[in-house]
mmCIF file of C-alpha atoms in Angstrom:
data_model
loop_
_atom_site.group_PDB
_atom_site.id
_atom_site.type_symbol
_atom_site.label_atom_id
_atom_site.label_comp_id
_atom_site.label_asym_id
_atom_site.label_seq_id
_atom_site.Cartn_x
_atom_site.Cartn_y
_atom_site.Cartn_z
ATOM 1 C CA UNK A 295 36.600 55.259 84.694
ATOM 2 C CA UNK A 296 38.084 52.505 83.212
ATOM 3 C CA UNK A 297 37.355 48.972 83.962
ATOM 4 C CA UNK A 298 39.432 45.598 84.159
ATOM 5 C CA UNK A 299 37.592 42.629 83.595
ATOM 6 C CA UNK A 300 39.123 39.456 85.535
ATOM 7 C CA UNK A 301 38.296 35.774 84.712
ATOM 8 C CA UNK A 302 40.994 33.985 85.847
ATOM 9 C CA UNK A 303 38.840 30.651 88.134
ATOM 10 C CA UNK A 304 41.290 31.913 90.949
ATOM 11 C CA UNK A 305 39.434 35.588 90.782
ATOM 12 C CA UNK A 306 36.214 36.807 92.334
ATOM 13 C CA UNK A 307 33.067 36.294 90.526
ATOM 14 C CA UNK A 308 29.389 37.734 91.253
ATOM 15 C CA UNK A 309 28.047 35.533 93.913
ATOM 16 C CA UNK A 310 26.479 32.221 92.908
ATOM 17 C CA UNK A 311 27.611 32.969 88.770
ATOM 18 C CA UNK A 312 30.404 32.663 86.560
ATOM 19 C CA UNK A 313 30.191 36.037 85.871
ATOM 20 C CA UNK A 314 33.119 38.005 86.527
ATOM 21 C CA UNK A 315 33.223 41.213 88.332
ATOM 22 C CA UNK A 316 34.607 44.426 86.924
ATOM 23 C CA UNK A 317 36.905 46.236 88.598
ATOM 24 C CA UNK A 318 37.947 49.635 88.035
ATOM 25 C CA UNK A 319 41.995 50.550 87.828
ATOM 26 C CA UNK A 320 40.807 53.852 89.077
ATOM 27 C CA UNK A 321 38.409 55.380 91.130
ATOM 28 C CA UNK A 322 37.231 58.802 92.216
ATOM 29 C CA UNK A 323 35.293 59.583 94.850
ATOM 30 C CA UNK A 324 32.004 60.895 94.656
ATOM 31 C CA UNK A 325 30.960 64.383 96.454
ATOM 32 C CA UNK A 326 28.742 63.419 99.645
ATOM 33 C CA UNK A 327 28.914 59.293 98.895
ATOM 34 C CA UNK A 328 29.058 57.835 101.909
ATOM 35 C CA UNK A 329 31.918 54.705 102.503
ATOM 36 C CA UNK A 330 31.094 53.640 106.213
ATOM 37 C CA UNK A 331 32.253 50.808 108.339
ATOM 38 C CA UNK A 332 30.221 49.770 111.556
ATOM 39 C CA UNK A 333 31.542 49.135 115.107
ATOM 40 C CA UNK A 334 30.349 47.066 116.862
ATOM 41 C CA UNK A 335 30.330 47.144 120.620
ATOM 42 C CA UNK A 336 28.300 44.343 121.845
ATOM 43 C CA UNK A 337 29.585 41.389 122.879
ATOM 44 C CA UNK A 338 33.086 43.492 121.956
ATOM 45 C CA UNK A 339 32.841 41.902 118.385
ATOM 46 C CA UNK A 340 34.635 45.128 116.689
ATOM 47 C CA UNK A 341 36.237 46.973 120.324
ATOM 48 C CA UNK A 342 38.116 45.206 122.976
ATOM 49 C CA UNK A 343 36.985 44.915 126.973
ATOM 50 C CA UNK A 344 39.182 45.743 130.448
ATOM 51 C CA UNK A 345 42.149 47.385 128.544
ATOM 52 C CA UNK A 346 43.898 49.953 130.549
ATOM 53 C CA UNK A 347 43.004 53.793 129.328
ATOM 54 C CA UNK A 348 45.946 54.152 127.608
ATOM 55 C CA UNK A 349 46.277 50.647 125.347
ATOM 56 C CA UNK A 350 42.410 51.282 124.712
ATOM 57 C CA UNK A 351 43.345 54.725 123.336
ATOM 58 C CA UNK A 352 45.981 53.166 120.929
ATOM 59 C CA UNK A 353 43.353 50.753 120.054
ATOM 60 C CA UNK A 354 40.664 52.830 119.207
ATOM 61 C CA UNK A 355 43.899 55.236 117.516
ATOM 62 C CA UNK A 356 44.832 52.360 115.217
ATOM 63 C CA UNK A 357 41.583 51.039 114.531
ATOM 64 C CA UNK A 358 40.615 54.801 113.160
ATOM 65 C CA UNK A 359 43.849 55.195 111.239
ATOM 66 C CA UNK A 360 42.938 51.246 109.553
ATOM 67 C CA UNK A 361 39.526 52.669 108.666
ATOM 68 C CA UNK A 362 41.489 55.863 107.032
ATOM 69 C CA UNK A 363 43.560 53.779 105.564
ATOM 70 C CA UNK A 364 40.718 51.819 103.594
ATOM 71 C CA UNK A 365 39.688 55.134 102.641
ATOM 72 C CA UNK A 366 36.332 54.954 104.020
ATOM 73 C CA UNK A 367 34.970 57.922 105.688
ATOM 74 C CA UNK A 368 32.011 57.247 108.083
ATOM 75 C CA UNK A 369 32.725 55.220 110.951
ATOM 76 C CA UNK A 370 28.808 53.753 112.335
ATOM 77 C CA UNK A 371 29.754 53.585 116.426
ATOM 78 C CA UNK A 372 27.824 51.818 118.735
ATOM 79 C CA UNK A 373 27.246 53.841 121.590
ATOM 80 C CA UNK A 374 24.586 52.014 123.408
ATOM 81 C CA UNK A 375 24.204 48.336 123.471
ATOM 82 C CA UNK A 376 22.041 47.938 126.477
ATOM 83 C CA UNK A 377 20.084 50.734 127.082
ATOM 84 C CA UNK A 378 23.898 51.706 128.166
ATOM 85 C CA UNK A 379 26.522 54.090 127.478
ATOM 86 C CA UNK A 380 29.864 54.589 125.704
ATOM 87 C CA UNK A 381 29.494 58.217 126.607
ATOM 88 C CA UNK A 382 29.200 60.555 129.867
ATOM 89 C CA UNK A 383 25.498 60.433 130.373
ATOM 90 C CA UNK A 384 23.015 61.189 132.977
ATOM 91 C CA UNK A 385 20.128 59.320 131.701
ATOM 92 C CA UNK A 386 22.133 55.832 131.177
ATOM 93 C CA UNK A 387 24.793 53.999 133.134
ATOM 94 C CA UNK A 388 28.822 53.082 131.360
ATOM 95 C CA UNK A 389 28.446 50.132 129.368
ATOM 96 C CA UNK A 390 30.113 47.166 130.635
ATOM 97 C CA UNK A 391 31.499 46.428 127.091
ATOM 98 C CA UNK A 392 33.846 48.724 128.139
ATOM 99 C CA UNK A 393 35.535 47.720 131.225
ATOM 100 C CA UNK A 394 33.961 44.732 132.455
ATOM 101 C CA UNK A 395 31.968 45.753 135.140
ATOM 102 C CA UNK A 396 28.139 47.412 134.478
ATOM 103 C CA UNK A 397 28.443 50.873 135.289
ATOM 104 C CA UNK A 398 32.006 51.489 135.606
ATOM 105 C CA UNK A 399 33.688 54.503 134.429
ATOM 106 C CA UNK A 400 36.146 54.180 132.088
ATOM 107 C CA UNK A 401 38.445 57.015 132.746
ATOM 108 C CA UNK A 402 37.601 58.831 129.566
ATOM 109 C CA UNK A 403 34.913 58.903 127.511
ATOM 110 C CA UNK A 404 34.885 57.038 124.729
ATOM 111 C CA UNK A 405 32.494 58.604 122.164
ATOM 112 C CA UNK A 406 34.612 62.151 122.348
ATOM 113 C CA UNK A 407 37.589 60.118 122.154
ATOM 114 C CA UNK A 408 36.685 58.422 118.999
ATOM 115 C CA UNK A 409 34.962 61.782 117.535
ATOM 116 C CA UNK A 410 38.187 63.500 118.035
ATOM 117 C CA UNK A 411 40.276 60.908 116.303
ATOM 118 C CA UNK A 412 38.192 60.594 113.553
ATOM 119 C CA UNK A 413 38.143 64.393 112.864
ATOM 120 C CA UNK A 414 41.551 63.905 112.173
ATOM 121 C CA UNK A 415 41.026 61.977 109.393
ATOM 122 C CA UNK A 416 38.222 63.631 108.330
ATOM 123 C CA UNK A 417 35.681 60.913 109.404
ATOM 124 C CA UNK A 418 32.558 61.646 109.970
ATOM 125 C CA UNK A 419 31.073 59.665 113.207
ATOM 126 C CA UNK A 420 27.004 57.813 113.613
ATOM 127 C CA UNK A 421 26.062 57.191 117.016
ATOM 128 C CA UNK A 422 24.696 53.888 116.668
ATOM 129 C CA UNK A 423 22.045 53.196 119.364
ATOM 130 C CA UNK A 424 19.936 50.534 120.686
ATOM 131 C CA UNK A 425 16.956 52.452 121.735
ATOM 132 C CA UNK A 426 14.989 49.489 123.663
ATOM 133 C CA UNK A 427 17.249 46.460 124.615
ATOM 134 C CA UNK A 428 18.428 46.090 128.164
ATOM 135 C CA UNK A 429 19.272 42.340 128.053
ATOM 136 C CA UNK A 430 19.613 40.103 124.887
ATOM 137 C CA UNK A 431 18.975 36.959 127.341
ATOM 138 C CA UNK A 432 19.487 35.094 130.221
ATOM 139 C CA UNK A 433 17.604 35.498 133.559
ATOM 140 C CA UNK A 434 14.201 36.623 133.763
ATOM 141 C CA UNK A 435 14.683 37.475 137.578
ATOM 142 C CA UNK A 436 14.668 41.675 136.941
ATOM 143 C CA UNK A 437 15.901 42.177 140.172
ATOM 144 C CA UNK A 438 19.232 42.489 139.332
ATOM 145 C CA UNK A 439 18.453 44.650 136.037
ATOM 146 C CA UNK A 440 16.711 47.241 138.006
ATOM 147 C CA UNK A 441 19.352 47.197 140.862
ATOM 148 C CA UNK A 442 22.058 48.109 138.004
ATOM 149 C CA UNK A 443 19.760 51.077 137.440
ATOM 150 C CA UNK A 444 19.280 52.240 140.972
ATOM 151 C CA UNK A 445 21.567 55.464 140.475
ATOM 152 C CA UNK A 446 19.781 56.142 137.083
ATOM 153 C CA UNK A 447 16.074 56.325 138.276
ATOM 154 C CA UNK A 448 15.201 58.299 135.020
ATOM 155 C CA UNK A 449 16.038 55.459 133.211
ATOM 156 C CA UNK A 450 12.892 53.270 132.614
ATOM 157 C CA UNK A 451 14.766 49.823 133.666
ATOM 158 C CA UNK A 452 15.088 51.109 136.992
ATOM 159 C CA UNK A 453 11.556 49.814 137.572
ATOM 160 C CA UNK A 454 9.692 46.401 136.486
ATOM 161 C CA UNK A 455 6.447 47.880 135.122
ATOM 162 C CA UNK A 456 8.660 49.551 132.469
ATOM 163 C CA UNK A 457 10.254 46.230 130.742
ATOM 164 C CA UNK A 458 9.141 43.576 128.871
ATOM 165 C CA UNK A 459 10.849 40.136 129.034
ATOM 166 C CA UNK A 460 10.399 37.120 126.563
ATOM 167 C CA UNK A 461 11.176 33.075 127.255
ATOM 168 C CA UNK A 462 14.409 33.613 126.481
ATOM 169 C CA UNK A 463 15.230 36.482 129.144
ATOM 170 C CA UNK A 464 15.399 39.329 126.515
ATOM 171 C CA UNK A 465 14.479 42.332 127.879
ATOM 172 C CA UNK A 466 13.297 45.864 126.411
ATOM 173 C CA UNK A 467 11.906 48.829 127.386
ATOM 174 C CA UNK A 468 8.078 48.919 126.803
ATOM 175 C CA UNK A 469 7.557 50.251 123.262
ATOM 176 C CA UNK A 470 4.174 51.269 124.692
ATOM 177 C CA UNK A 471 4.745 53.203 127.762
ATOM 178 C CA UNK A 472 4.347 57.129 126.786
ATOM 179 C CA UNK A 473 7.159 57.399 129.528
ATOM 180 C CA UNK A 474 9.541 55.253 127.886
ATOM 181 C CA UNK A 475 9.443 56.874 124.533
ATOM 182 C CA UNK A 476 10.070 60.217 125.888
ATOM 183 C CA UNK A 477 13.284 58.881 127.678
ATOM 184 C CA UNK A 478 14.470 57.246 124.538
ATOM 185 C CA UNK A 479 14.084 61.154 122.599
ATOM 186 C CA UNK A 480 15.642 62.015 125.858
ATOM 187 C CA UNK A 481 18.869 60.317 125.369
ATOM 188 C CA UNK A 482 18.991 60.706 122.081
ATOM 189 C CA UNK A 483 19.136 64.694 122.414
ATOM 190 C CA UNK A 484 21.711 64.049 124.892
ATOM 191 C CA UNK A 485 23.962 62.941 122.422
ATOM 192 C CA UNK A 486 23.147 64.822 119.805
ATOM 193 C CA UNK A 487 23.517 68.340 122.240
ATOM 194 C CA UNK A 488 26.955 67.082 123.518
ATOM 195 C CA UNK A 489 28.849 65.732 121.045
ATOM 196 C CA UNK A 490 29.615 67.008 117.535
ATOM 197 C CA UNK A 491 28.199 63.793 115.287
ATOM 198 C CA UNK A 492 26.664 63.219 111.760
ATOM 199 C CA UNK A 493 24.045 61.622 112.546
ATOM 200 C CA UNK A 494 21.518 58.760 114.622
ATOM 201 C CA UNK A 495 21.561 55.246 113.362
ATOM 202 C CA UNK A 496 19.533 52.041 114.778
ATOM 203 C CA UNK A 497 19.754 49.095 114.073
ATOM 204 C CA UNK A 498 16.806 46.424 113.336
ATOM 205 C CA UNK A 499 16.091 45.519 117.141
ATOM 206 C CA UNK A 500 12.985 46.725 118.181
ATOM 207 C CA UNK A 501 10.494 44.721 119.412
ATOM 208 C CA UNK A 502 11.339 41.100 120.603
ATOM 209 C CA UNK A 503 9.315 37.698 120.087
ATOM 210 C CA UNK A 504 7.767 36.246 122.519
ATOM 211 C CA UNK A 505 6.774 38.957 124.888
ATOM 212 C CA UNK A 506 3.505 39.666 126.862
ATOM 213 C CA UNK A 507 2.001 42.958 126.099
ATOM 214 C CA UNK A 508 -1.276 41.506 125.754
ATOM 215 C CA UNK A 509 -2.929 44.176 128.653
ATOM 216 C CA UNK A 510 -1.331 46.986 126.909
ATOM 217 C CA UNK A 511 -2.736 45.831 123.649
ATOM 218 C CA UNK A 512 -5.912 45.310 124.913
ATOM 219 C CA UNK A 513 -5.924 48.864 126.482
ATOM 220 C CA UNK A 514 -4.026 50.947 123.833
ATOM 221 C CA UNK A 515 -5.250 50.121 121.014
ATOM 222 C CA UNK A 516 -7.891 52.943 120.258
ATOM 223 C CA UNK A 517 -7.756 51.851 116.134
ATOM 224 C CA UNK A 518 -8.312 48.447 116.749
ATOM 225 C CA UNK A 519 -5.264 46.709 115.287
ATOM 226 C CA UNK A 520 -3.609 43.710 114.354
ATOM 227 C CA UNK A 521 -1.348 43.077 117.211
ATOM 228 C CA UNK A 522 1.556 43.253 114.440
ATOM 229 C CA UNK A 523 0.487 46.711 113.091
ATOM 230 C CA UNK A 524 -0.214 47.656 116.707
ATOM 231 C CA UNK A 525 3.734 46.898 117.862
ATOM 232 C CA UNK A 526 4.258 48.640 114.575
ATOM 233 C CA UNK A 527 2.587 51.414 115.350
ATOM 234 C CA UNK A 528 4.174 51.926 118.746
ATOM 235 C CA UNK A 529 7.476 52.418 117.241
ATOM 236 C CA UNK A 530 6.232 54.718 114.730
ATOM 237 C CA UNK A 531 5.350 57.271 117.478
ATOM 238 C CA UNK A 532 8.478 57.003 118.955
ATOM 239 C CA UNK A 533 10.368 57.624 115.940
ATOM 240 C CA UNK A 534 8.213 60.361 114.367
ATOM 241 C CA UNK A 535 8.350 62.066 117.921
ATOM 242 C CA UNK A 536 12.222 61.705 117.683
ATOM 243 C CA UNK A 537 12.031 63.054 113.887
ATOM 244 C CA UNK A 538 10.632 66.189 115.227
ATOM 245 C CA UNK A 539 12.915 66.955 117.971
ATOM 246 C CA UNK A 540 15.861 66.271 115.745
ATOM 247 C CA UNK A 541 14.601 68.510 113.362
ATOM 248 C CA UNK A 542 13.879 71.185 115.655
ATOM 249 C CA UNK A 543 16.968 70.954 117.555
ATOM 250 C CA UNK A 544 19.116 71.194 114.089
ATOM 251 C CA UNK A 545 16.946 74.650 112.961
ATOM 252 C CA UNK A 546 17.470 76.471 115.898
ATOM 253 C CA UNK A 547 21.138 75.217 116.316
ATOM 254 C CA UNK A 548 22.159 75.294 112.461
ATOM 255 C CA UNK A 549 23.249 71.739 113.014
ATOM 256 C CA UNK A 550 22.546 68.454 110.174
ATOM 257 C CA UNK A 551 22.346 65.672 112.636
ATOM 258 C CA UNK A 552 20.688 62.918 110.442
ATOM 259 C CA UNK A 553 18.305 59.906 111.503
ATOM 260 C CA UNK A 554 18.713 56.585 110.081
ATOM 261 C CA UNK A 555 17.697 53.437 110.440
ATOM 262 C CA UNK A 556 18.407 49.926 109.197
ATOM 263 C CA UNK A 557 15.060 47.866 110.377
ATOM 264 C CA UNK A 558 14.709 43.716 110.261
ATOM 265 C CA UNK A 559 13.482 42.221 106.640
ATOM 266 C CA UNK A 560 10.299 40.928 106.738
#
């Protein structure tokens, strides 16, 4: 591979030095590397919101064919914001990302949609989850979160003594509740036994600040930890419960759905 070196001022250098970068005239790609993009759906920072079926199909078309185009070849898709879905499910209601309104259908779901497309291409597709967040803020009434839930009574936010809330109005599932880890392993198998993707990815929000699980640290803590190392350890259940199922699920099936995540620096 042969490199270029530029140094022109107007050129990019490595951040914060005068270094300049290399940059290779050509390039080919390695076997297996892995040149992915994320989507974001929250807040519809990457996707857009209340589109009619067909202009968010040409969306989601052209956005696919851009990413193609960049020749990148994992597309990271957020398919639950909110404890949420951007996918037929019968654990977790349509995201309102998607249309506007929480629990809406669509018309068409928008996971296969985006698989399909970006099989054409050759794309492989990460379901990007959120496996505790039902609210990022606002009101701390839940009334209204569990009332969005009241056709979804599998779903842990249909009832009060399964959230958490912090001063800010965040809300998450309880990391500690048994009940609420299953359910997250739950939905995740849903995915991963209805729709042909690469892998499971979350992102870094697990627990929130601020929140009051001091009677559940008080009365689950058989090891007597750190309340840190505790909150710790209550995601570490979940996931190494999830790990197995995966891995289960993939040996019988013949499937390689992997499990990723991307946690919060600390």
């Amino acid at each position: 591979m042969e490199l270029r070196k530029y140094q022109s001022d107007d050129l990019v250098r490595y951040w914060d030095t005068k270094e300049p970068i290399e940059i290779p005239s050509s390039y080919t790609f390695r076997e297996n590397e892995v040149r992915g993009i994320w989507v974001s759906n929250v807040a519809n920072i990457d996707t857009p919101k209340g589109l009619p079926v067909e202009e968010y199909q040409a969306y989601l078309k052209q956005m696919i064919k851009n990413i193609a185009d960049f020749k990148l070849n994992t597309i990271i898709f957020q398919v639950r914001p909110n404890s949420d879905a951007y996918y037929e499910s019968k654990l977790n209601p349509w995201s309102r990302y998607i249309t506007g309104v929480e629990g809406k259908n669509p018309g068409f779901d928008v996971l296969a949609f985006v698989i399909a497309e970006a099989k054409k291409y050759g794309i492989k597709v990460h379901a990007w989850m959120n496996p505790y967040r039902v609210q990022a803020s606002g009101s701390k009434d839940l009334s209204r979160i569990i009332k969005k839930y009241k056709n979804y009574p599998q779903n842990p936010a249909s009832s009060a003594d399964n959230l958490l809330v912090n001063n800010a109005g965040g809300v998450i599932l309880n990391p500690c509740l048994e009940s609420v880890r299953q359910f997250i392993v739950d939905t995740v198998m849903e995915v991963m036994e209805n729709y042909d993707i690469d892998a499971i990815h979350f992102d870094d929000y697990f627990y929130i600040s601020d929140v009051d699980d001091d009677s559940y640290y008080n009365t689950l803590n058989p090891d007597g930890l750190g309340k840190s190392d505790w909150r710790r350890e209550q995601v570490n259940m979940f996931i190494k419960k999830l790990s197995e199922e995966m891995r289960a699920y993939n040996k019988k099936n013949n499937r390689y759905v992997q499990l990723g995540i991307s946690p919060t620096g600390i």
